[in-house]
mmCIF file of C-alpha atoms and ligand atoms in Angstrom:
data_model
loop_
_atom_site.group_PDB
_atom_site.id
_atom_site.type_symbol
_atom_site.label_atom_id
_atom_site.label_comp_id
_atom_site.label_asym_id
_atom_site.label_seq_id
_atom_site.Cartn_x
_atom_site.Cartn_y
_atom_site.Cartn_z
ATOM 1 C CA MET A 1 0.000 0.000 0.000
ATOM 2 C CA ILE A 2 1.508 3.336 -1.071
ATOM 3 C CA LYS A 3 1.928 5.908 1.690
ATOM 4 C CA LEU A 4 1.169 9.519 0.801
ATOM 5 C CA ALA A 5 3.452 11.992 2.573
ATOM 6 C CA THR A 6 3.986 15.736 2.536
ATOM 7 C CA GLN A 7 6.936 17.974 3.108
ATOM 8 C CA ASN A 8 6.499 20.888 5.474
ATOM 9 C CA LYS A 9 4.207 23.778 4.505
ATOM 10 C CA PRO A 10 4.059 27.341 5.871
ATOM 11 C CA PHE A 11 0.477 26.758 7.003
ATOM 12 C CA PHE A 12 1.393 23.759 9.205
ATOM 13 C CA SER A 13 2.061 24.444 12.890
ATOM 14 C CA ASP A 14 5.667 24.663 14.047
ATOM 15 C CA VAL A 15 4.747 22.601 17.121
ATOM 16 C CA LEU A 16 5.714 19.154 15.882
ATOM 17 C CA GLU A 17 2.888 17.215 17.493
ATOM 18 C CA GLU A 18 0.347 19.670 16.037
ATOM 19 C CA LYS A 19 2.099 19.513 12.662
ATOM 20 C CA LEU A 20 1.734 15.716 12.467
ATOM 21 C CA ILE A 21 -1.920 15.816 13.499
ATOM 22 C CA GLN A 22 -2.629 18.487 10.868
ATOM 23 C CA ILE A 23 -0.901 16.428 8.205
ATOM 24 C CA LYS A 24 -3.205 13.514 8.954
ATOM 25 C CA GLU A 25 -6.237 15.819 8.821
ATOM 26 C CA PHE A 26 -5.137 16.965 5.358
ATOM 27 C CA GLY A 27 -5.322 13.334 4.170
ATOM 28 C CA PHE A 28 -1.645 12.356 4.341
ATOM 29 C CA ASP A 29 -0.182 9.239 5.947
ATOM 30 C CA GLY A 30 3.058 10.809 7.139
ATOM 31 C CA LEU A 31 5.692 13.524 7.010
ATOM 32 C CA GLU A 32 8.715 13.778 4.746
ATOM 33 C CA ALA A 33 10.838 15.702 7.227
ATOM 34 C CA ASP A 34 13.498 18.226 6.408
ATOM 35 C CA GLY A 35 16.887 16.877 7.572
ATOM 36 C CA ASP A 36 17.390 19.835 9.881
ATOM 37 C CA LEU A 37 14.463 18.636 12.026
ATOM 38 C CA LEU A 38 16.428 15.451 12.708
ATOM 39 C CA LEU A 39 19.639 17.384 13.277
ATOM 40 C CA GLU A 40 18.216 20.164 15.467
ATOM 41 C CA ARG A 41 14.959 18.943 17.047
ATOM 42 C CA PHE A 42 15.299 15.170 17.155
ATOM 43 C CA ASP A 43 14.007 14.491 20.699
ATOM 44 C CA GLU A 44 10.942 16.628 20.086
ATOM 45 C CA LEU A 45 10.310 14.905 16.746
ATOM 46 C CA LYS A 46 10.696 11.439 18.239
ATOM 47 C CA THR A 47 8.214 12.259 21.004
ATOM 48 C CA ALA A 48 5.734 13.735 18.508
ATOM 49 C CA VAL A 49 5.873 10.578 16.353
ATOM 50 C CA LYS A 50 5.471 8.344 19.403
ATOM 51 C CA ASP A 51 2.578 10.336 20.889
ATOM 52 C CA THR A 52 0.605 10.775 17.648
ATOM 53 C CA GLY A 53 1.429 7.474 15.940
ATOM 54 C CA ILE A 54 1.902 9.485 12.727
ATOM 55 C CA PRO A 55 5.178 8.506 11.055
ATOM 56 C CA VAL A 56 8.098 10.335 9.501
ATOM 57 C CA THR A 57 8.138 8.346 6.269
ATOM 58 C CA SER A 58 11.341 9.837 4.840
ATOM 59 C CA VAL A 59 13.761 12.734 5.042
ATOM 60 C CA CYS A 60 14.792 15.265 2.390
ATOM 61 C CA GLY A 61 17.617 17.832 2.454
ATOM 62 C CA GLY A 62 18.624 19.845 5.511
ATOM 63 C CA TYR A 63 22.332 18.917 5.469
ATOM 64 C CA ARG A 64 25.460 20.887 4.517
ATOM 65 C CA GLY A 65 27.103 20.477 1.096
ATOM 66 C CA TRP A 66 26.327 17.788 -1.505
ATOM 67 C CA ILE A 67 27.462 14.219 -2.033
ATOM 68 C CA GLY A 68 28.837 15.380 -5.405
ATOM 69 C CA ASP A 69 30.155 18.730 -4.187
ATOM 70 C CA PHE A 70 33.001 20.315 -6.154
ATOM 71 C CA LYS A 71 34.502 21.353 -2.806
ATOM 72 C CA GLU A 72 35.942 18.408 -0.891
ATOM 73 C CA GLU A 73 35.313 20.061 2.486
ATOM 74 C CA GLU A 74 31.609 20.505 1.649
ATOM 75 C CA ARG A 75 31.326 16.898 0.447
ATOM 76 C CA LYS A 76 32.727 15.759 3.796
ATOM 77 C CA HIS A 77 30.136 17.893 5.580
ATOM 78 C CA ALA A 78 27.380 16.259 3.525
ATOM 79 C CA ILE A 79 28.594 12.760 4.429
ATOM 80 C CA GLN A 80 28.910 13.683 8.120
ATOM 81 C CA ASP A 81 25.434 15.234 8.328
ATOM 82 C CA ILE A 82 23.730 12.523 6.260
ATOM 83 C CA THR A 83 25.323 9.899 8.530
ATOM 84 C CA ILE A 84 23.681 11.459 11.602
ATOM 85 C CA ILE A 85 20.385 11.905 9.755
ATOM 86 C CA LEU A 86 20.372 8.227 8.697
ATOM 87 C CA GLU A 87 21.090 7.058 12.240
ATOM 88 C CA ARG A 88 18.142 9.082 13.505
ATOM 89 C CA ALA A 89 15.918 8.148 10.525
ATOM 90 C CA GLY A 90 16.566 4.523 11.424
ATOM 91 C CA GLU A 91 15.465 5.179 15.003
ATOM 92 C CA LEU A 92 12.250 6.773 13.727
ATOM 93 C CA GLY A 93 11.539 3.929 11.302
ATOM 94 C CA ALA A 94 11.819 6.276 8.284
ATOM 95 C CA ALA A 95 12.863 4.775 4.947
ATOM 96 C CA GLY A 96 15.918 6.970 4.480
ATOM 97 C CA ILE A 97 16.987 10.253 2.970
ATOM 98 C CA VAL A 98 16.385 11.796 -0.453
ATOM 99 C CA VAL A 99 19.716 12.891 -1.877
ATOM 100 C CA PRO A 100 20.487 14.527 -5.245
ATOM 101 C CA ALA A 101 24.063 14.560 -6.603
ATOM 102 C CA ALA A 102 23.939 18.324 -5.964
ATOM 103 C CA TRP A 103 21.301 21.019 -6.236
ATOM 104 C CA GLY A 104 21.944 24.408 -7.827
ATOM 105 C CA MET A 105 25.716 23.853 -8.038
ATOM 106 C CA PHE A 106 26.129 23.673 -11.822
ATOM 107 C CA SER A 107 24.047 23.393 -15.017
ATOM 108 C CA LEU A 108 25.436 22.314 -18.383
ATOM 109 C CA ARG A 109 22.630 24.340 -19.997
ATOM 110 C CA LEU A 110 23.521 27.692 -18.432
ATOM 111 C CA PRO A 111 26.699 29.797 -18.698
ATOM 112 C CA PRO A 112 29.605 29.126 -18.192
ATOM 113 C CA MET A 113 28.486 25.659 -19.460
ATOM 114 C CA THR A 114 31.866 24.001 -18.936
ATOM 115 C CA PRO A 115 32.072 22.377 -15.505
ATOM 116 C CA PRO A 116 35.264 22.416 -13.434
ATOM 117 C CA ARG A 117 35.299 18.583 -13.262
ATOM 118 C CA SER A 118 34.902 15.862 -15.921
ATOM 119 C CA ALA A 119 31.852 13.577 -16.069
ATOM 120 C CA GLU A 120 34.130 10.642 -15.237
ATOM 121 C CA GLU A 121 35.390 12.428 -12.096
ATOM 122 C CA ASP A 122 31.788 13.288 -11.138
ATOM 123 C CA ARG A 123 30.862 9.604 -11.176
ATOM 124 C CA LYS A 124 33.950 8.643 -9.190
ATOM 125 C CA VAL A 125 33.173 11.249 -6.533
ATOM 126 C CA LEU A 126 29.507 10.227 -6.352
ATOM 127 C CA LEU A 127 30.385 6.541 -6.037
ATOM 128 C CA ASP A 128 32.855 7.315 -3.278
ATOM 129 C CA SER A 129 30.235 9.255 -1.280
ATOM 130 C CA LEU A 130 27.568 6.630 -1.853
ATOM 131 C CA ARG A 131 29.892 3.776 -0.831
ATOM 132 C CA GLN A 132 30.653 5.530 2.445
ATOM 133 C CA LEU A 133 26.941 6.057 3.082
ATOM 134 C CA GLU A 134 26.108 2.441 2.172
ATOM 135 C CA TYR A 135 27.773 1.278 5.386
ATOM 136 C CA VAL A 136 25.610 3.669 7.390
ATOM 137 C CA CYS A 137 22.466 2.438 5.624
ATOM 138 C CA GLU A 138 23.434 -1.154 6.325
ATOM 139 C CA ARG A 139 23.793 -0.667 10.070
ATOM 140 C CA THR A 140 20.745 1.609 10.428
ATOM 141 C CA GLY A 141 18.300 -0.248 8.148
ATOM 142 C CA THR A 142 17.839 2.804 5.951
ATOM 143 C CA ARG A 143 18.244 3.688 2.263
ATOM 144 C CA ILE A 144 19.727 6.482 0.207
ATOM 145 C CA LEU A 145 17.031 7.665 -2.217
ATOM 146 C CA LEU A 146 19.123 9.036 -5.083
ATOM 147 C CA GLU A 147 17.322 11.760 -6.981
ATOM 148 C CA PRO A 148 17.939 12.773 -10.591
ATOM 149 C CA LEU A 149 17.142 16.495 -11.038
ATOM 150 C CA ASN A 150 16.343 18.382 -14.222
ATOM 151 C CA ARG A 151 19.208 19.842 -16.287
ATOM 152 C CA TYR A 152 18.792 23.341 -14.840
ATOM 153 C CA GLU A 153 19.195 22.210 -11.230
ATOM 154 C CA ASP A 154 22.065 19.715 -11.564
ATOM 155 C CA HIS A 155 24.528 18.528 -14.215
ATOM 156 C CA MET A 156 25.447 15.069 -12.881
ATOM 157 C CA LEU A 157 22.253 13.024 -12.650
ATOM 158 C CA ASN A 158 19.255 14.136 -14.742
ATOM 159 C CA THR A 159 17.460 10.919 -15.648
ATOM 160 C CA LEU A 160 16.420 7.631 -14.086
ATOM 161 C CA ASP A 161 18.927 6.026 -16.500
ATOM 162 C CA ALA A 162 21.765 8.124 -15.067
ATOM 163 C CA ALA A 163 20.898 7.352 -11.435
ATOM 164 C CA GLY A 164 20.113 3.679 -12.130
ATOM 165 C CA SER A 165 23.300 3.035 -14.097
ATOM 166 C CA LEU A 166 25.397 4.622 -11.320
ATOM 167 C CA ILE A 167 23.755 2.375 -8.722
ATOM 168 C CA LEU A 168 24.417 -0.701 -10.877
ATOM 169 C CA GLU A 169 27.999 0.375 -11.627
ATOM 170 C CA GLY A 170 28.725 0.690 -7.924
ATOM 171 C CA GLY A 171 26.858 -2.501 -6.979
ATOM 172 C CA LEU A 172 25.139 -0.373 -4.335
ATOM 173 C CA ARG A 173 22.613 -2.405 -2.381
ATOM 174 C CA HIS A 174 21.184 0.307 -0.155
ATOM 175 C CA VAL A 175 20.753 3.034 -2.757
ATOM 176 C CA GLN A 176 17.536 3.339 -4.749
ATOM 177 C CA ILE A 177 16.161 5.757 -7.344
ATOM 178 C CA MET A 178 13.995 8.667 -6.175
ATOM 179 C CA ALA A 179 11.624 9.434 -9.062
ATOM 180 C CA ASP A 180 10.318 13.038 -9.038
ATOM 181 C CA PHE A 181 7.409 13.740 -11.408
ATOM 182 C CA PHE A 182 8.478 17.387 -11.875
ATOM 183 C CA HIS A 183 11.984 16.453 -13.003
ATOM 184 C CA MET A 184 10.785 13.419 -14.979
ATOM 185 C CA ASN A 185 8.308 15.656 -16.814
ATOM 186 C CA ILE A 186 11.307 17.575 -18.166
ATOM 187 C CA GLU A 187 13.848 14.786 -18.624
ATOM 188 C CA GLU A 188 12.080 11.488 -19.383
ATOM 189 C CA GLN A 189 10.654 10.737 -22.802
ATOM 190 C CA ASP A 190 7.814 8.750 -21.203
ATOM 191 C CA ILE A 191 7.473 8.686 -17.407
ATOM 192 C CA LYS A 192 5.530 5.409 -17.343
ATOM 193 C CA LYS A 193 8.084 3.601 -19.530
ATOM 194 C CA SER A 194 11.028 4.907 -17.476
ATOM 195 C CA LEU A 195 9.435 3.745 -14.219
ATOM 196 C CA ILE A 196 8.852 0.307 -15.710
ATOM 197 C CA LYS A 197 12.432 0.138 -17.028
ATOM 198 C CA TRP A 198 13.854 0.823 -13.552
ATOM 199 C CA LYS A 199 11.251 -1.253 -11.677
ATOM 200 C CA ASP A 200 13.768 -2.979 -9.412
ATOM 201 C CA LEU A 201 15.352 0.258 -8.231
ATOM 202 C CA VAL A 202 12.523 2.803 -7.878
ATOM 203 C CA GLY A 203 12.308 3.305 -4.109
ATOM 204 C CA HIS A 204 10.556 6.621 -3.544
ATOM 205 C CA VAL A 205 8.489 9.177 -5.477
ATOM 206 C CA HIS A 206 8.026 12.955 -5.350
ATOM 207 C CA ILE A 207 5.005 14.626 -6.882
ATOM 208 C CA ALA A 208 4.389 18.151 -8.099
ATOM 209 C CA ASP A 209 2.549 19.262 -11.208
ATOM 210 C CA SER A 210 4.192 20.437 -14.472
ATOM 211 C CA HIS A 211 4.806 23.952 -13.063
ATOM 212 C CA ARG A 212 5.984 22.719 -9.631
ATOM 213 C CA PHE A 213 2.710 23.720 -7.962
ATOM 214 C CA GLN A 214 0.109 21.437 -6.404
ATOM 215 C CA PRO A 215 -0.903 18.326 -8.384
ATOM 216 C CA GLY A 216 -4.120 18.932 -10.309
ATOM 217 C CA ASP A 217 -3.316 22.566 -11.107
ATOM 218 C CA GLY A 218 -1.006 21.935 -14.098
ATOM 219 C CA HIS A 219 -0.945 19.572 -17.078
ATOM 220 C CA THR A 220 1.022 16.507 -15.904
ATOM 221 C CA ASP A 221 -0.750 13.225 -16.684
ATOM 222 C CA PHE A 222 -0.476 11.598 -13.251
ATOM 223 C CA VAL A 223 -2.716 8.651 -14.130
ATOM 224 C CA HIS A 224 -0.324 7.645 -16.930
ATOM 225 C CA GLY A 225 2.692 7.769 -14.588
ATOM 226 C CA PHE A 226 0.805 6.009 -11.810
ATOM 227 C CA GLU A 227 -0.031 3.184 -14.228
ATOM 228 C CA GLY A 228 3.729 2.635 -14.364
ATOM 229 C CA LEU A 229 3.860 2.506 -10.557
ATOM 230 C CA LYS A 230 0.974 0.036 -10.585
ATOM 231 C CA GLU A 231 2.738 -2.171 -13.117
ATOM 232 C CA ILE A 232 5.932 -2.340 -11.047
ATOM 233 C CA GLY A 233 4.046 -3.007 -7.801
ATOM 234 C CA PHE A 234 5.378 0.160 -6.149
ATOM 235 C CA ASP A 235 4.310 0.084 -2.498
ATOM 236 C CA LYS A 236 6.523 2.655 -0.802
ATOM 237 C CA THR A 237 6.138 6.403 -0.226
ATOM 238 C CA MET A 238 5.008 9.144 -2.594
ATOM 239 C CA ALA A 239 5.646 12.614 -1.144
ATOM 240 C CA PHE A 240 4.155 15.942 -2.207
ATOM 241 C CA GLU A 241 6.964 18.414 -2.958
ATOM 242 C CA CYS A 242 5.347 21.535 -4.330
ATOM 243 C CA ARG A 243 4.301 25.077 -3.658
ATOM 244 C CA VAL A 244 0.599 25.921 -3.646
ATOM 245 C CA LEU A 245 -0.778 28.322 -6.253
ATOM 246 C CA GLY A 246 -3.872 30.322 -5.253
ATOM 247 C CA GLU A 247 -5.425 32.279 -2.398
ATOM 248 C CA ASN A 248 -6.900 29.578 -0.209
ATOM 249 C CA GLN A 249 -3.656 27.648 0.349
ATOM 250 C CA GLU A 250 -4.970 25.121 2.849
ATOM 251 C CA GLY A 251 -8.157 24.352 0.924
ATOM 252 C CA LEU A 252 -6.270 23.997 -2.370
ATOM 253 C CA TYR A 253 -3.717 21.659 -0.788
ATOM 254 C CA LYS A 254 -6.496 19.444 0.618
ATOM 255 C CA ASP A 255 -8.162 19.416 -2.828
ATOM 256 C CA SER A 256 -4.859 18.335 -4.338
ATOM 257 C CA VAL A 257 -4.594 15.350 -1.983
ATOM 258 C CA ALA A 258 -8.119 14.319 -2.999
ATOM 259 C CA TYR A 259 -7.173 14.807 -6.676
ATOM 260 C CA ILE A 260 -4.075 12.585 -6.318
ATOM 261 C CA ARG A 261 -6.002 9.896 -4.438
ATOM 262 C CA GLY A 262 -8.482 9.959 -7.354
ATOM 263 C CA CYS A 263 -5.638 9.558 -9.883
ATOM 264 C CA MET A 264 -4.262 6.650 -7.851
ATOM 265 C CA GLU A 265 -7.636 4.972 -7.922
ATOM 266 C CA LYS A 266 -7.957 5.454 -11.690
ATOM 267 C CA ALA A 267 -4.539 3.834 -12.156
ATOM 268 C CA GLY A 268 -5.592 0.924 -9.942
ATOM 269 C CA LEU A 269 -3.166 1.800 -7.153
HETATM 270 C C1 LIG N 1 14.731 19.826 -6.000
HETATM 271 O O1 LIG N 1 14.162 20.309 -7.159
HETATM 272 C C2 LIG N 1 14.094 18.555 -5.582
HETATM 273 O O2 LIG N 1 13.329 17.964 -6.307
HETATM 274 C C3 LIG N 1 14.406 18.038 -4.233
HETATM 275 O O3 LIG N 1 13.735 16.850 -3.978
HETATM 276 C C4 LIG N 1 15.881 17.925 -4.023
HETATM 277 O O4 LIG N 1 16.261 16.777 -3.352
HETATM 278 MN MN1 LIG N 2 12.236 16.175 -5.592
#
């Protein structure tokens, strides 16, 4: 059974227990927490999960640097912070952390267009970071959810093919592909076909509509993509990662959850 999660929203309470209860009232099954909640407010978060019974399904961001950082010092920071986050995610029973190669560090489609490191070096660096994190995943029962981003947000991993082939090349057993509908809408020729191709490695999903706002407001064909998830028997977490367009933010977000649940039903999920 797929779990529907949400990242934080400005209209959710900052009191963690209240936040989790609100999330449930909005129609979600759990929270995709920002990493800084696990780094800065872990005891409070653990108590809130225990008292409400509403889970942290997964973690996204909130650490220093990137696993593919050009700066070695920053890459070390990323590995250090992600290690702590994974240890705490394991304690919470969360699946693991969503990790792109880097975000906003370099784009091959924007000036200066020539990166300071070769593609071969990029892969070496990424494999080194992922291998170090594999050990942490193994002892904490967690996973790295490796996320390809669109060409304007990252230059190393843009497609499910790129992330999947890196995982296979490294023989990484605790790293899976994080499939984001916003990025896939830009980079994949056919979202459904790509999901089916990487069926054994798809471990987590992000959803936003074509314009990165709430699902149902843009023109992404979610039912088509969800048919791919149905075909591969995906039964993990799908997290909303979007801004909300419109005046009545809370009402529109609730409508979007209902819209997505309807799309899931149409796809037989
Ligand atoms: C950034 O666009 C994104 O999709 C996040 O999930 C980054 O991990
Ligand atoms: Mn994403």
